[in-house]
Coordinates of C-alpha atoms and ligand atoms in Angstrom, one line a residue:
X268 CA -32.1 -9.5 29.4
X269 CA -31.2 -6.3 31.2
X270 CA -29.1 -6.4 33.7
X271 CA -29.4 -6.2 37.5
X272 CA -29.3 -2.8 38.4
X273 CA -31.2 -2.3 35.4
X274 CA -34.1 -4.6 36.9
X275 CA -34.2 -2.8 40.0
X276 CA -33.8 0.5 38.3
X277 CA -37.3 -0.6 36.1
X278 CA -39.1 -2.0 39.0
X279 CA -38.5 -4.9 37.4
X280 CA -36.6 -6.7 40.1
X281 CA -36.8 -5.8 44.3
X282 CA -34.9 -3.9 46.5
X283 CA -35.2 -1.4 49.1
X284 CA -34.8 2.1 47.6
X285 CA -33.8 4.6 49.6
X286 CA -33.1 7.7 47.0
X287 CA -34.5 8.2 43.4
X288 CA -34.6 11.0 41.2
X289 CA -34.7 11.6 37.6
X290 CA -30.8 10.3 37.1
X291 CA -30.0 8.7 40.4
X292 CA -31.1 5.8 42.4
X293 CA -29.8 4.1 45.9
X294 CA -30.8 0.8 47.3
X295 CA -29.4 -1.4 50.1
X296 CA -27.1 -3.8 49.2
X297 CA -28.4 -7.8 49.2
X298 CA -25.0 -8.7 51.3
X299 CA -24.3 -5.5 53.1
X300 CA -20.4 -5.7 54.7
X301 CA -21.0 -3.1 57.4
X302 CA -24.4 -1.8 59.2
X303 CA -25.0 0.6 56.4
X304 CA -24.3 -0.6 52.5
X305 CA -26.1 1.4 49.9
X306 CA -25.4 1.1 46.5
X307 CA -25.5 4.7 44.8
X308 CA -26.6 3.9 40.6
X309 CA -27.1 5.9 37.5
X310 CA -29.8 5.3 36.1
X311 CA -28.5 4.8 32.7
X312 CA -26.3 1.9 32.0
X313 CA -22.8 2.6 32.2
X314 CA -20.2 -0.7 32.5
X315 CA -17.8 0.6 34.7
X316 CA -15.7 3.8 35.8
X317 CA -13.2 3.1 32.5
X318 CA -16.4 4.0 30.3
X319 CA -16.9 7.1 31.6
X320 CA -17.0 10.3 29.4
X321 CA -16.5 13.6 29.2
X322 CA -19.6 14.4 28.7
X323 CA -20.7 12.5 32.0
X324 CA -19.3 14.4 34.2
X325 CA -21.9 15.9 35.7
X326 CA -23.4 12.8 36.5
X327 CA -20.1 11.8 38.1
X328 CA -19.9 13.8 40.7
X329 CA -23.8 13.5 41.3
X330 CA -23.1 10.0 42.5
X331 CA -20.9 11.5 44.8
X332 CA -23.4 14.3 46.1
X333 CA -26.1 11.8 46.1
X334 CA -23.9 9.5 48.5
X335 CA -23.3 12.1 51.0
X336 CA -27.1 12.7 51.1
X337 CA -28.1 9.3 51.8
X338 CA -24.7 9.4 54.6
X339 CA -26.8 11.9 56.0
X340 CA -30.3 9.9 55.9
X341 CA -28.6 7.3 57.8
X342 CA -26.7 9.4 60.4
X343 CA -23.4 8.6 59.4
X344 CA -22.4 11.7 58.0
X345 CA -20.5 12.9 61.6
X346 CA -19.1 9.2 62.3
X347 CA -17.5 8.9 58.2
X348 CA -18.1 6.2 56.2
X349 CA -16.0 5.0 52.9
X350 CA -17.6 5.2 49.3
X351 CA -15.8 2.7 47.2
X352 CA -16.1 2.2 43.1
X353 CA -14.9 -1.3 42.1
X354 CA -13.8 -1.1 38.4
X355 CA -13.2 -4.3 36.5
X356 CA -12.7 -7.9 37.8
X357 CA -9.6 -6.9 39.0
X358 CA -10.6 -4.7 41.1
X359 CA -13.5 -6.8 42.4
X360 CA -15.9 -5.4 40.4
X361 CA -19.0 -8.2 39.4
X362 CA -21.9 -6.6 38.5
X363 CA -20.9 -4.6 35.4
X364 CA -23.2 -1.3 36.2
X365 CA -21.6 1.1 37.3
X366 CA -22.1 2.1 41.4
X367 CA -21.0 3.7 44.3
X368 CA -20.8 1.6 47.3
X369 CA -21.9 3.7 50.6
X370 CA -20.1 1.9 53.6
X371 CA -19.8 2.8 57.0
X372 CA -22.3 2.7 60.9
X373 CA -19.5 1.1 62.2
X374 CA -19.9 1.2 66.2
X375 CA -15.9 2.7 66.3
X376 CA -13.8 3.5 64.2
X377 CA -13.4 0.9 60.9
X378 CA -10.0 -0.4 61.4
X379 CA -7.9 -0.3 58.4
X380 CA -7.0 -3.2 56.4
Ligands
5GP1458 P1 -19.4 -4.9 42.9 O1 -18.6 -6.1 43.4 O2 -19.8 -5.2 41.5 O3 -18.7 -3.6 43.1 O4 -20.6 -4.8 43.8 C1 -21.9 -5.4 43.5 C2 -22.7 -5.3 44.7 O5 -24.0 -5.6 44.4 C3 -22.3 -6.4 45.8 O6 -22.0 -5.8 47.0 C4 -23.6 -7.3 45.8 O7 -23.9 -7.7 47.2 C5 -24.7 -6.4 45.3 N1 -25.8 -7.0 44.6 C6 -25.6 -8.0 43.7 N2 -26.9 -8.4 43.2 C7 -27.7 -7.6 43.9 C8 -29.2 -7.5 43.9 O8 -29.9 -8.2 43.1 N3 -29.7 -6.6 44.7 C9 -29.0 -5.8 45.6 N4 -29.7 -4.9 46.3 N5 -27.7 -5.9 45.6 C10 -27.1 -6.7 44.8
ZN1459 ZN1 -27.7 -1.9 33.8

């Protein structure tokens, strides 16, 4: 069976898109930890950061670019926001596709931990 993001990515399983393009898709997150959580997803199965290649670089730094789009959909582009890549169990990482947490709409500033 595929996996999560993989469901959602096929329309196979629900959630509230709020980017797609050919590469690239966004959805809320199902437990959101601030007022705005988007998960940024290829759309190709990749684990994790550590399986990254070369020759996915491009796609990389999409995630990135993609992020700061959807920042600017949900007008927290002036206030900041952090964009956070879990990689392995370790580092808290669960659903093994990789993704680009969008995190921030925070009424002041997020207090570091
Ligand atoms: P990770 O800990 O792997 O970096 O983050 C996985 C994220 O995916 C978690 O924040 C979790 O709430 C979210 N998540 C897990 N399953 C689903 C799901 O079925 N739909 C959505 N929209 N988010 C999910
Ligand atoms: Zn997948």
């Amino acid at each position: 069976m595929a996996c999560i993001f993989c469901q959602i990515i096929n329309k196979e399983a629900p959630a509230e898109i709020v980017y797609e393009d050919e590469k690239i898709i966004a959805f809320k997150d199902i437990h959101p930890v601030a007022p705005v959580h988007i998960l940024v997803v290829p759309k190709r199965h990749i684990d994790s950061v550590e399986d990254l290649k070369e020759k996915d670089r491009e796609l990389a730094g999409r995630l990135i670019l993609v992020a700061k789009e959807v920042a600017q959909q949900f007008s927290i582009n002036k206030s900041g926001y952090k964009l956070v890549f879990n990689v392995g169990r370790g580092g808290g990482q669960i659903i093994d596709h990789i993704h680009l947490h969008l995190i921030g709409g925070w009424k002041k500033n997020a207090i570091r931990s």
